[in-house]
Amino acid sequence: MNNNDLSPSRRNLLKGVAGASALPFVGAFMALQSQQSRAANGSTALIDSPYGPIRPTADLTTGLPLLQLPPGFIYKSFGWRGDTMANGMPCPGGHDGMGVVVSRKVGRSTELVLVRNHEIGATSAGNFINAPGVYDNGTSTTSTSNKFGGGTTNLVFRDGNWVSMTPSLGGTATNCAGGITPWGTWLTCEEVGSDAVSASGRKHGYVFEVSADPARTTGLPIIGMGRFAHEAAAVDPATGNVYETEDSSGKSGFYRYVPDVKNGALGSLAMGGVLQMAKVKGMPNVNLGTAPLNARYELEWVPVADPDANRGNAVGQTGVAITNAAGPFVQGWQLGALRMNRGEGIWYAQGKMYVMDTSGGAVSRGAIWELDLATQVLTCIYSSPSPLVGNMGDNLTVSPRNAILVCEDASTAATDPFGFGQRLMGITDQGDAYIFAKNNIVLSATQLQAAGKQAGLAGDHRANEFAGACFDPTGRYLFVNIQTPGVTFAIAGPWAKGPL
């Protein structure tokens, strides 16, 4: 962040953040506290944050208290809905999944490029972001006046300052989450579970690849990765395989795309591959939705012959019937594949995939699965026992220090000692949770106008979800969105006080 905006002490703080790692005594303290809480509760527990209690904190850009954060943390907002983009168009809303795709040197500066999803369906505005890559300019089947307003924007962040915002992909629908690739692109996923065909003959529910250079984004779907209600994707850099989640209540598959071209590059995934669906070895049609903490399964993978198949019904090998499911799910279920309740965020870190089932666990408030890629063993490492401990996590990320951070997205936000609102929750090595941040957006039209924002964004937005959490490669900055009213944050602070 701009040093001109900070006191000397805060400037020194930021200088010390880059490359910092968790202190040994912090790790020992967290492990001890977590073990004590596990012993007392027998399950995942809410513990005090190692970063300290959160409190309303003013945004360095607008001066408004948009977030509750621990002491010492600072942030800058950017890319609000309605802000003017580089092409002169207003920024769309629906801020969702996001990732840092490039970190590069520009002279003596460090520049980051992020790609941000916009979870927008059919709208009268159509492709109002005027992106260079456009998939579908046709009208939807539900309304002849509505076109597809989803897509992505590319954000540039240099030496702690937001620099620019440029549209990159348009004409897509409900771009929920996605994932970064090792070759510096973003996989954006349409969360569409429908066989509807637009007036231009296009279907939706695909994965698209977005370049760090908006002009190189083609707007062409990667059909081989499947057509279903995608949530997120993550690449195993050792094999090039892409793991994918599905958000379809009670009929969510867990998928793997094995590309023909292993040494990935922009466009390589579209050159062909095989879609597979996870199955528990020796156990057909396992339902992971109610699996307890520490449940372990060894996976194998069954083929999905037609990744673009229409929806249908299926009877599994155990006789369990599933109706109106995505075509790929139907094929996998018939071969004994497993299901989750609602597959959401997925993130690769140090040889493992971390997967969020947003309504999984014993009380349907969220579970996190760890897949060891070398052994293909899947373990439940977190299961929320109540909304206070964890309230339907959605997107998740893993910091460069190998700690998990979860974005909550519950239909009813939690009320905890810090008040009402959606939260960012840290997860310890022992599987317990702590409150890192809280949505604090309650704004009047007068406040917004004074800050140069649209008055129409006024209201109490504390119940709206966090999304798109991701760190830069050094772990100095955390980037995250609040979907409505639509705003992106860069957060910095004393990360070494805890595991993040």
Short mmCIF file of C-alpha atoms in Angstrom, two decimals:
data_model
loop_
_atom_site.label_atom_id
_atom_site.label_comp_id
_atom_site.label_asym_id
_atom_site.label_seq_id
_atom_site.Cartn_x
_atom_site.Cartn_y
_atom_site.Cartn_z
CA MET A 1 0.00 0.00 0.00
CA ASN A 2 1.14 3.51 -0.66
CA ASN A 3 3.62 4.49 2.02
CA ASN A 4 2.37 8.07 1.81
CA ASP A 5 -0.89 6.84 3.33
CA LEU A 6 0.76 5.21 6.33
CA SER A 7 2.37 6.33 9.54
CA PRO A 8 6.08 5.48 9.97
CA SER A 9 5.18 2.57 12.23
CA ARG A 10 2.82 1.16 9.65
CA ARG A 11 5.41 1.57 6.90
CA ASN A 12 7.86 -0.41 9.01
CA LEU A 13 5.19 -3.01 9.64
CA LEU A 14 4.64 -3.59 5.94
CA LYS A 15 8.38 -3.81 5.30
CA GLY A 16 8.57 -6.59 7.84
CA VAL A 17 5.63 -8.54 6.48
CA ALA A 18 7.14 -9.79 3.21
CA GLY A 19 8.46 -13.32 3.50
CA ALA A 20 7.56 -13.58 7.20
CA SER A 21 6.70 -16.99 8.58
CA ALA A 22 4.76 -18.12 11.62
CA LEU A 23 6.83 -17.95 14.80
CA PRO A 24 7.59 -21.33 16.41
CA PHE A 25 6.02 -20.41 19.75
CA VAL A 26 2.82 -19.36 17.93
CA GLY A 27 2.56 -22.76 16.30
CA ALA A 28 3.14 -24.50 19.62
CA PHE A 29 0.55 -22.30 21.34
CA MET A 30 -2.02 -22.95 18.63
CA ALA A 31 -1.43 -26.69 18.75
CA LEU A 32 -1.77 -26.77 22.53
CA GLN A 33 -4.92 -24.66 22.55
CA SER A 34 -6.41 -26.73 19.74
CA GLN A 35 -5.65 -30.00 21.53
CA GLN A 36 -7.28 -28.68 24.68
CA SER A 37 -10.40 -27.61 22.79
CA ARG A 38 -10.59 -30.98 21.02
CA ALA A 39 -10.31 -32.78 24.35
CA ALA A 40 -13.13 -30.67 25.79
CA ASN A 41 -15.48 -30.88 22.82
CA GLY A 42 -14.50 -34.00 20.92
CA SER A 43 -14.77 -32.13 17.62
CA THR A 44 -13.84 -28.97 15.75
CA ALA A 45 -14.02 -25.99 18.12
CA LEU A 46 -13.89 -22.19 17.96
CA ILE A 47 -10.73 -20.84 19.59
CA ASP A 48 -9.38 -17.36 20.21
CA SER A 49 -7.57 -15.91 17.23
CA PRO A 50 -3.77 -15.70 17.54
CA TYR A 51 -4.08 -12.32 15.82
CA GLY A 52 -6.24 -10.90 18.61
CA PRO A 53 -9.86 -9.71 18.75
CA ILE A 54 -11.23 -7.99 15.67
CA ARG A 55 -12.67 -4.47 15.58
CA PRO A 56 -14.05 -2.04 12.95
CA THR A 57 -11.12 -0.75 10.88
CA ALA A 58 -11.17 2.16 8.44
CA ASP A 59 -10.43 1.58 4.76
CA LEU A 60 -7.35 3.55 3.66
CA THR A 61 -9.05 4.34 0.35
CA THR A 62 -12.47 5.62 1.43
CA GLY A 63 -12.07 6.11 5.18
CA LEU A 64 -15.13 3.90 5.74
CA PRO A 65 -15.11 1.05 8.32
CA LEU A 66 -15.85 -1.73 5.84
CA LEU A 67 -14.14 -4.60 7.69
CA GLN A 68 -13.49 -5.79 11.21
CA LEU A 69 -9.85 -6.82 11.49
CA PRO A 70 -7.30 -7.63 14.22
CA PRO A 71 -4.98 -4.92 15.58
CA GLY A 72 -2.24 -3.84 13.19
CA PHE A 73 -4.02 -4.90 9.99
CA ILE A 74 -4.75 -2.34 7.28
CA TYR A 75 -6.47 -2.52 3.90
CA LYS A 76 -7.37 -0.70 0.71
CA SER A 77 -10.59 -1.19 -1.23
CA PHE A 78 -10.79 -1.14 -5.03
CA GLY A 79 -12.94 -2.06 -7.97
CA TRP A 80 -16.32 -1.28 -6.44
CA ARG A 81 -19.40 -2.00 -8.47
CA GLY A 82 -19.94 1.07 -10.63
CA ASP A 83 -16.33 2.26 -10.57
CA THR A 84 -14.96 3.15 -14.00
CA MET A 85 -12.78 0.50 -15.61
CA ALA A 86 -9.87 1.04 -18.01
CA ASN A 87 -12.23 0.85 -21.01
CA GLY A 88 -14.53 3.53 -19.58
CA MET A 89 -17.30 1.08 -18.66
CA PRO A 90 -18.69 0.69 -15.12
CA CYS A 91 -17.41 -2.23 -13.10
CA PRO A 92 -20.00 -5.04 -12.82
CA GLY A 93 -21.03 -6.47 -9.47
CA GLY A 94 -21.24 -10.03 -8.23
CA HIS A 95 -17.56 -10.19 -7.18
CA ASP A 96 -16.72 -13.84 -6.51
CA GLY A 97 -13.74 -16.18 -7.07
CA MET A 98 -10.34 -14.59 -7.64
CA GLY A 99 -6.67 -15.50 -7.90
CA VAL A 100 -3.21 -13.99 -8.34
CA VAL A 101 -2.07 -15.32 -11.71
CA VAL A 102 1.16 -13.36 -12.23
CA SER A 103 3.80 -11.79 -9.98
CA ARG A 104 6.42 -9.91 -11.99
CA LYS A 105 9.03 -7.19 -11.81
CA VAL A 106 8.32 -3.93 -13.59
CA GLY A 107 11.49 -1.91 -13.21
CA ARG A 108 12.13 -1.88 -9.48
CA SER A 109 8.48 -2.49 -8.68
CA THR A 110 6.64 -5.73 -7.98
CA GLU A 111 3.43 -6.02 -9.94
CA LEU A 112 0.65 -8.53 -9.37
CA VAL A 113 -2.12 -9.45 -11.80
CA LEU A 114 -5.34 -10.86 -10.36
CA VAL A 115 -8.34 -12.21 -12.24
CA ARG A 116 -11.74 -11.71 -10.58
CA ASN A 117 -14.99 -13.47 -11.37
CA HIS A 118 -18.39 -11.78 -11.62
CA GLU A 119 -21.24 -14.10 -10.66
CA ILE A 120 -23.95 -12.61 -12.88
CA GLY A 121 -26.49 -14.53 -14.95
CA ALA A 122 -28.75 -13.26 -17.70
CA THR A 123 -29.36 -9.52 -17.47
CA SER A 124 -30.79 -6.74 -19.58
CA ALA A 125 -27.32 -5.19 -19.61
CA GLY A 126 -25.86 -8.17 -21.46
CA ASN A 127 -22.09 -8.14 -21.94
CA PHE A 128 -21.93 -4.73 -20.38
CA ILE A 129 -18.27 -5.02 -19.45
CA ASN A 130 -17.28 -4.99 -23.16
CA ALA A 131 -14.63 -7.65 -22.68
CA PRO A 132 -12.31 -8.64 -25.55
CA GLY A 133 -13.15 -12.33 -25.10
CA VAL A 134 -16.90 -13.01 -25.45
CA TYR A 135 -18.57 -16.43 -25.37
CA ASP A 136 -22.28 -15.80 -25.88
CA ASN A 137 -23.95 -12.68 -27.26
CA GLY A 138 -27.31 -14.41 -27.62
CA THR A 139 -30.36 -13.81 -25.50
CA SER A 140 -31.40 -16.29 -22.83
CA THR A 141 -34.35 -18.66 -23.11
CA THR A 142 -36.05 -17.09 -20.08
CA SER A 143 -36.22 -13.58 -21.50
CA THR A 144 -35.57 -12.36 -25.03
CA SER A 145 -34.33 -9.04 -23.63
CA ASN A 146 -31.69 -10.61 -21.38
CA LYS A 147 -28.13 -11.47 -22.36
CA PHE A 148 -25.36 -13.08 -20.33
CA GLY A 149 -23.60 -10.62 -18.03
CA GLY A 150 -21.09 -12.86 -16.27
CA GLY A 151 -17.37 -12.76 -16.87
CA THR A 152 -14.04 -11.68 -15.44
CA THR A 153 -12.00 -8.54 -14.84
CA ASN A 154 -8.21 -8.34 -14.52
CA LEU A 155 -6.80 -6.23 -11.69
CA VAL A 156 -3.26 -4.86 -11.40
CA PHE A 157 -1.70 -4.22 -7.98
CA ARG A 158 1.78 -2.68 -7.80
CA ASP A 159 3.91 -2.02 -4.69
CA GLY A 160 0.89 -1.89 -2.40
CA ASN A 161 -1.27 0.24 -4.69
CA TRP A 162 -4.20 -0.66 -6.90
CA VAL A 163 -3.37 0.40 -10.47
CA SER A 164 -6.03 -0.71 -12.96
CA MET A 165 -9.12 -2.81 -13.70
CA THR A 166 -9.75 -4.20 -17.19
CA PRO A 167 -12.49 -6.54 -18.47
CA SER A 168 -11.21 -9.82 -19.87
CA LEU A 169 -14.10 -12.27 -20.42
CA GLY A 170 -17.79 -11.61 -21.09
CA GLY A 171 -20.94 -13.33 -22.28
CA THR A 172 -20.69 -16.08 -19.67
CA ALA A 173 -23.10 -16.92 -16.86
CA THR A 174 -22.75 -17.12 -13.09
CA ASN A 175 -18.95 -17.21 -12.92
CA CYS A 176 -18.64 -18.48 -9.37
CA ALA A 177 -15.16 -19.64 -8.43
CA GLY A 178 -12.28 -21.10 -10.41
CA GLY A 179 -8.57 -21.57 -9.89
CA ILE A 180 -5.10 -20.42 -10.82
CA THR A 181 -2.82 -22.48 -13.06
CA PRO A 182 0.94 -23.03 -12.68
CA TRP A 183 1.43 -21.36 -16.07
CA GLY A 184 -0.10 -18.06 -14.98
CA THR A 185 -3.74 -18.12 -16.11
CA TRP A 186 -7.13 -18.32 -14.40
CA LEU A 187 -9.78 -21.02 -14.88
CA THR A 188 -13.18 -19.38 -14.44
CA CYS A 189 -16.13 -21.70 -13.83
CA GLU A 190 -19.77 -21.24 -14.76
CA GLU A 191 -22.06 -22.44 -11.99
CA VAL A 192 -24.89 -23.39 -14.33
CA GLY A 193 -26.89 -26.61 -14.01
CA SER A 194 -29.13 -26.34 -17.06
CA ASP A 195 -29.31 -27.65 -20.62
CA ALA A 196 -30.93 -24.43 -21.86
CA VAL A 197 -29.70 -23.16 -25.22
CA SER A 198 -29.42 -19.43 -25.88
CA ALA A 199 -30.67 -17.71 -29.00
CA SER A 200 -27.16 -18.01 -30.43
CA GLY A 201 -27.15 -21.79 -29.89
CA ARG A 202 -24.84 -21.78 -26.86
CA LYS A 203 -25.12 -23.81 -23.68
CA HIS A 204 -23.61 -22.81 -20.34
CA GLY A 205 -21.91 -24.60 -17.45
CA TYR A 206 -18.34 -24.69 -18.77
CA VAL A 207 -14.80 -23.76 -17.71
CA PHE A 208 -12.96 -20.95 -19.54
CA GLU A 209 -9.29 -19.96 -19.40
CA VAL A 210 -8.44 -16.30 -18.82
CA SER A 211 -5.05 -14.81 -19.63
CA ALA A 212 -3.17 -12.22 -17.59
CA ASP A 213 -3.26 -10.21 -20.82
CA PRO A 214 -6.99 -9.59 -21.43
CA ALA A 215 -6.45 -9.39 -25.18
CA ARG A 216 -5.34 -13.05 -25.25
CA THR A 217 -8.53 -14.41 -23.65
CA THR A 218 -10.47 -16.21 -26.38
CA GLY A 219 -13.86 -16.70 -24.74
CA LEU A 220 -13.93 -20.36 -25.86
CA PRO A 221 -15.09 -23.04 -23.38
CA ILE A 222 -13.01 -26.07 -22.43
CA ILE A 223 -15.75 -28.58 -23.19
CA GLY A 224 -13.69 -31.60 -22.10
CA MET A 225 -13.68 -30.34 -18.51
CA GLY A 226 -17.41 -31.00 -18.33
CA ARG A 227 -20.69 -29.12 -18.34
CA PHE A 228 -22.27 -28.89 -14.90
CA ALA A 229 -22.71 -26.44 -12.00
CA HIS A 230 -19.00 -25.83 -11.60
CA GLU A 231 -17.69 -24.20 -8.46
CA ALA A 232 -13.89 -24.26 -8.44
CA ALA A 233 -10.82 -25.87 -9.98
CA ALA A 234 -7.21 -26.50 -8.91
CA VAL A 235 -4.22 -27.85 -10.81
CA ASP A 236 -1.78 -30.45 -9.50
CA PRO A 237 1.52 -29.01 -10.81
CA ALA A 238 3.22 -32.41 -10.67
CA THR A 239 0.84 -34.08 -13.15
CA GLY A 240 -1.06 -31.22 -14.81
CA ASN A 241 -4.35 -32.82 -13.68
CA VAL A 242 -7.15 -30.40 -12.83
CA TYR A 243 -9.46 -31.20 -9.90
CA GLU A 244 -12.98 -29.74 -10.07
CA THR A 245 -15.88 -29.32 -7.64
CA GLU A 246 -19.61 -29.24 -8.34
CA ASP A 247 -22.21 -27.24 -6.42
CA SER A 248 -25.46 -29.17 -6.82
CA SER A 249 -27.21 -29.98 -3.56
CA GLY A 250 -27.02 -33.69 -2.76
CA LYS A 251 -25.66 -34.59 -6.20
CA SER A 252 -22.27 -32.97 -6.33
CA GLY A 253 -19.50 -34.96 -7.92
CA PHE A 254 -15.77 -34.55 -7.41
CA TYR A 255 -13.98 -34.55 -10.77
CA ARG A 256 -10.52 -34.80 -12.28
CA TYR A 257 -9.54 -33.67 -15.77
CA VAL A 258 -6.47 -35.45 -17.15
CA PRO A 259 -5.17 -33.30 -20.04
CA ASP A 260 -3.43 -34.69 -23.08
CA VAL A 261 -0.79 -31.94 -22.83
CA LYS A 262 0.93 -32.25 -19.44
CA ASN A 263 3.27 -29.23 -19.57
CA GLY A 264 0.48 -26.68 -19.49
CA ALA A 265 0.33 -23.35 -21.27
CA LEU A 266 -2.43 -20.96 -22.27
CA GLY A 267 -4.84 -23.02 -24.39
CA SER A 268 -3.32 -26.43 -23.60
CA LEU A 269 -6.29 -27.72 -21.60
CA ALA A 270 -8.57 -27.15 -24.59
CA MET A 271 -6.39 -29.44 -26.71
CA GLY A 272 -8.05 -32.51 -25.21
CA GLY A 273 -8.17 -34.72 -22.16
CA VAL A 274 -10.21 -37.19 -20.15
CA LEU A 275 -12.79 -36.28 -17.52
CA GLN A 276 -13.06 -38.59 -14.50
CA MET A 277 -15.17 -38.72 -11.33
CA ALA A 278 -13.96 -39.79 -7.89
CA LYS A 279 -15.05 -43.10 -6.39
CA VAL A 280 -14.16 -44.58 -2.99
CA LYS A 281 -12.04 -47.63 -3.64
CA GLY A 282 -14.06 -50.80 -3.04
CA MET A 283 -17.18 -48.89 -1.92
CA PRO A 284 -19.73 -47.74 -4.52
CA ASN A 285 -21.78 -44.53 -4.28
CA VAL A 286 -20.43 -43.29 -0.95
CA ASN A 287 -22.14 -40.15 0.38
CA LEU A 288 -19.46 -37.90 1.90
CA GLY A 289 -22.04 -35.31 2.96
CA THR A 290 -22.45 -36.62 6.49
CA ALA A 291 -18.96 -38.06 7.02
CA PRO A 292 -17.50 -37.38 10.49
CA LEU A 293 -14.28 -35.63 11.38
CA ASN A 294 -11.20 -37.75 10.57
CA ALA A 295 -13.10 -39.97 8.10
CA ARG A 296 -10.63 -41.42 5.57
CA TYR A 297 -11.20 -42.90 2.12
CA GLU A 298 -8.89 -44.08 -0.63
CA LEU A 299 -10.00 -42.83 -4.03
CA GLU A 300 -10.01 -44.27 -7.50
CA TRP A 301 -11.37 -42.61 -10.63
CA VAL A 302 -14.05 -43.68 -13.10
CA PRO A 303 -14.35 -42.28 -16.64
CA VAL A 304 -16.95 -39.78 -17.81
CA ALA A 305 -17.34 -40.75 -21.46
CA ASP A 306 -19.40 -37.70 -22.51
CA PRO A 307 -18.44 -34.56 -20.54
CA ASP A 308 -21.03 -32.50 -22.49
CA ALA A 309 -23.99 -34.81 -21.84
CA ASN A 310 -27.40 -33.39 -20.92
CA ARG A 311 -29.00 -33.81 -17.53
CA GLY A 312 -30.72 -37.03 -16.57
CA ASN A 313 -31.56 -39.61 -13.91
CA ALA A 314 -29.33 -42.39 -12.62
CA VAL A 315 -29.49 -45.43 -10.38
CA GLY A 316 -26.23 -46.14 -8.61
CA GLN A 317 -24.64 -49.49 -7.94
CA THR A 318 -26.17 -49.50 -4.45
CA GLY A 319 -29.66 -48.90 -5.86
CA VAL A 320 -29.79 -45.22 -4.82
CA ALA A 321 -31.59 -43.20 -7.48
CA ILE A 322 -30.58 -39.64 -8.34
CA THR A 323 -32.92 -37.51 -10.42
CA ASN A 324 -32.28 -34.47 -12.61
CA ALA A 325 -28.51 -34.49 -12.20
CA ALA A 326 -25.82 -33.12 -14.50
CA GLY A 327 -24.84 -35.39 -17.38
CA PRO A 328 -21.30 -36.04 -16.09
CA PHE A 329 -22.65 -36.85 -12.61
CA VAL A 330 -25.15 -39.34 -14.06
CA GLN A 331 -22.37 -41.23 -15.83
CA GLY A 332 -20.12 -41.31 -12.77
CA TRP A 333 -22.92 -42.30 -10.38
CA GLN A 334 -23.81 -45.29 -12.53
CA LEU A 335 -20.18 -46.43 -12.19
CA GLY A 336 -20.19 -46.11 -8.39
CA ALA A 337 -18.73 -42.60 -7.99
CA LEU A 338 -19.09 -40.70 -4.72
CA ARG A 339 -21.05 -37.55 -3.97
CA MET A 340 -20.72 -34.54 -1.70
CA ASN A 341 -23.48 -32.27 -0.44
CA ARG A 342 -22.23 -29.11 -2.16
CA GLY A 343 -18.67 -29.02 -3.43
CA GLU A 344 -17.30 -25.47 -3.24
CA GLY A 345 -13.76 -24.14 -2.89
CA ILE A 346 -10.68 -26.17 -3.78
CA TRP A 347 -7.01 -25.18 -3.45
CA TYR A 348 -3.68 -26.90 -4.10
CA ALA A 349 -0.85 -26.67 -1.56
CA GLN A 350 2.27 -28.77 -0.99
CA GLY A 351 1.12 -31.97 -2.64
CA LYS A 352 -2.43 -31.83 -1.34
CA MET A 353 -5.85 -30.59 -2.46
CA TYR A 354 -8.14 -28.94 0.09
CA VAL A 355 -11.84 -29.20 -0.74
CA MET A 356 -14.78 -27.44 0.93
CA ASP A 357 -18.18 -29.11 1.20
CA THR A 358 -20.19 -26.07 2.21
CA SER A 359 -23.11 -28.02 3.72
CA GLY A 360 -21.16 -31.14 4.65
CA GLY A 361 -20.43 -32.48 8.11
CA ALA A 362 -22.59 -33.77 10.95
CA VAL A 363 -24.79 -30.64 11.15
CA SER A 364 -24.51 -29.52 7.51
CA ARG A 365 -22.47 -26.41 8.36
CA GLY A 366 -19.34 -27.27 6.41
CA ALA A 367 -16.51 -29.77 6.13
CA ILE A 368 -13.01 -29.58 4.65
CA TRP A 369 -11.41 -32.57 2.96
CA GLU A 370 -7.67 -33.02 2.39
CA LEU A 371 -6.68 -35.15 -0.59
CA ASP A 372 -3.11 -36.45 -0.52
CA LEU A 373 -2.27 -36.51 -4.22
CA ALA A 374 0.49 -39.08 -3.85
CA THR A 375 -1.65 -41.66 -2.03
CA GLN A 376 -5.11 -40.53 -3.22
CA VAL A 377 -6.32 -40.73 0.39
CA LEU A 378 -9.09 -38.27 1.26
CA THR A 379 -9.40 -37.20 4.93
CA CYS A 380 -11.97 -34.98 6.64
CA ILE A 381 -9.81 -32.49 8.58
CA TYR A 382 -12.54 -30.05 9.65
CA SER A 383 -16.23 -30.42 10.41
CA SER A 384 -18.24 -27.56 11.89
CA PRO A 385 -20.47 -28.54 14.84
CA SER A 386 -22.44 -25.24 14.82
CA PRO A 387 -22.86 -21.92 12.97
CA LEU A 388 -20.75 -20.21 15.63
CA VAL A 389 -17.74 -22.44 14.93
CA GLY A 390 -18.14 -22.40 11.14
CA ASN A 391 -21.07 -21.22 9.07
CA MET A 392 -21.12 -22.82 5.61
CA GLY A 393 -17.69 -21.99 4.23
CA ASP A 394 -17.55 -21.45 0.48
CA ASN A 395 -14.32 -20.34 -1.22
CA LEU A 396 -11.13 -21.30 0.62
CA THR A 397 -7.46 -20.59 0.13
CA VAL A 398 -4.15 -21.78 1.55
CA SER A 399 -1.55 -19.18 2.46
CA PRO A 400 2.12 -19.43 1.41
CA ARG A 401 2.72 -20.46 5.05
CA ASN A 402 0.37 -23.41 4.45
CA ALA A 403 -2.58 -22.26 6.56
CA ILE A 404 -6.22 -22.45 5.50
CA LEU A 405 -8.57 -19.45 5.32
CA VAL A 406 -12.28 -19.90 4.61
CA CYS A 407 -14.86 -17.45 3.21
CA GLU A 408 -18.28 -17.90 4.81
CA ASP A 409 -21.47 -17.80 2.74
CA ALA A 410 -24.42 -18.85 4.88
CA SER A 411 -28.01 -17.90 4.14
CA THR A 412 -28.12 -16.57 7.71
CA ALA A 413 -24.87 -14.97 8.83
CA ALA A 414 -23.46 -15.82 12.24
CA THR A 415 -23.77 -13.65 15.33
CA ASP A 416 -20.70 -14.01 17.54
CA PRO A 417 -19.01 -11.87 20.21
CA PHE A 418 -18.10 -9.36 17.48
CA GLY A 419 -21.67 -8.96 16.25
CA PHE A 420 -23.59 -10.02 13.17
CA GLY A 421 -22.04 -10.70 9.78
CA GLN A 422 -20.21 -13.06 7.44
CA ARG A 423 -16.66 -13.97 8.40
CA LEU A 424 -13.22 -15.01 7.22
CA MET A 425 -12.29 -18.05 9.33
CA GLY A 426 -8.79 -19.36 9.89
CA ILE A 427 -8.33 -23.10 10.36
CA THR A 428 -5.55 -24.49 12.59
CA ASP A 429 -3.43 -27.57 11.90
CA GLN A 430 -5.63 -29.40 14.40
CA GLY A 431 -8.81 -28.50 12.52
CA ASP A 432 -10.16 -25.85 14.87
CA ALA A 433 -11.42 -22.45 13.72
CA TYR A 434 -10.82 -18.82 14.67
CA ILE A 435 -12.33 -15.54 13.48
CA PHE A 436 -9.87 -13.54 11.39
CA ALA A 437 -12.18 -10.90 9.88
CA LYS A 438 -15.81 -9.86 9.60
CA ASN A 439 -17.95 -8.04 7.03
CA ASN A 440 -18.77 -4.62 8.48
CA ILE A 441 -20.40 -2.88 5.49
CA VAL A 442 -23.34 -0.77 6.69
CA LEU A 443 -23.38 2.41 4.61
CA SER A 444 -25.68 5.32 3.87
CA ALA A 445 -26.07 7.03 0.52
CA THR A 446 -24.38 10.10 1.98
CA GLN A 447 -21.32 8.14 3.06
CA LEU A 448 -21.03 6.49 -0.34
CA GLN A 449 -21.38 9.72 -2.29
CA ALA A 450 -18.72 11.36 -0.12
CA ALA A 451 -16.41 8.46 -0.98
CA GLY A 452 -17.14 8.75 -4.70
CA LYS A 453 -19.24 5.57 -4.86
CA GLN A 454 -22.77 4.92 -6.10
CA ALA A 455 -25.48 5.96 -3.67
CA GLY A 456 -27.52 2.96 -4.79
CA LEU A 457 -25.08 0.67 -2.97
CA ALA A 458 -26.34 1.92 0.41
CA GLY A 459 -27.63 -0.55 2.97
CA ASP A 460 -26.66 -3.16 5.52
CA HIS A 461 -24.51 -5.66 3.61
CA ARG A 462 -23.05 -7.57 6.56
CA ALA A 463 -24.97 -10.72 5.58
CA ASN A 464 -23.32 -10.81 2.15
CA GLU A 465 -20.58 -13.32 1.45
CA PHE A 466 -16.84 -13.07 1.41
CA ALA A 467 -15.40 -14.63 -1.75
CA GLY A 468 -12.19 -15.02 -3.73
CA ALA A 469 -9.70 -15.00 -0.86
CA CYS A 470 -6.12 -15.44 -2.11
CA PHE A 471 -2.62 -14.41 -1.07
CA ASP A 472 0.20 -13.04 -3.20
CA PRO A 473 3.13 -15.49 -3.54
CA THR A 474 5.11 -13.86 -0.70
CA GLY A 475 2.22 -13.94 1.75
CA ARG A 476 2.41 -10.19 2.25
CA TYR A 477 -1.07 -9.37 0.98
CA LEU A 478 -4.43 -11.08 1.31
CA PHE A 479 -6.93 -10.21 -1.42
CA VAL A 480 -10.63 -10.87 -0.94
CA ASN A 481 -14.04 -9.76 -2.22
CA ILE A 482 -17.39 -9.05 -0.66
CA GLN A 483 -19.86 -10.05 -3.34
CA THR A 484 -22.51 -7.42 -2.62
CA PRO A 485 -22.30 -4.45 -2.93
CA GLY A 486 -19.26 -5.64 -4.90
CA VAL A 487 -15.85 -4.55 -3.62
CA THR A 488 -12.30 -5.95 -3.54
CA PHE A 489 -9.82 -5.56 -0.69
CA ALA A 490 -6.04 -5.83 -0.28
CA ILE A 491 -5.18 -6.56 3.37
CA ALA A 492 -1.73 -6.34 4.97
CA GLY A 493 -0.51 -6.69 8.52
CA PRO A 494 1.46 -8.70 11.09
CA TRP A 495 0.88 -12.14 9.60
CA ALA A 496 3.73 -13.63 11.67
CA LYS A 497 1.57 -13.39 14.81
CA GLY A 498 -0.35 -16.43 13.58
CA PRO A 499 -0.25 -19.21 11.01
CA LEU A 500 -1.65 -17.34 7.97
#
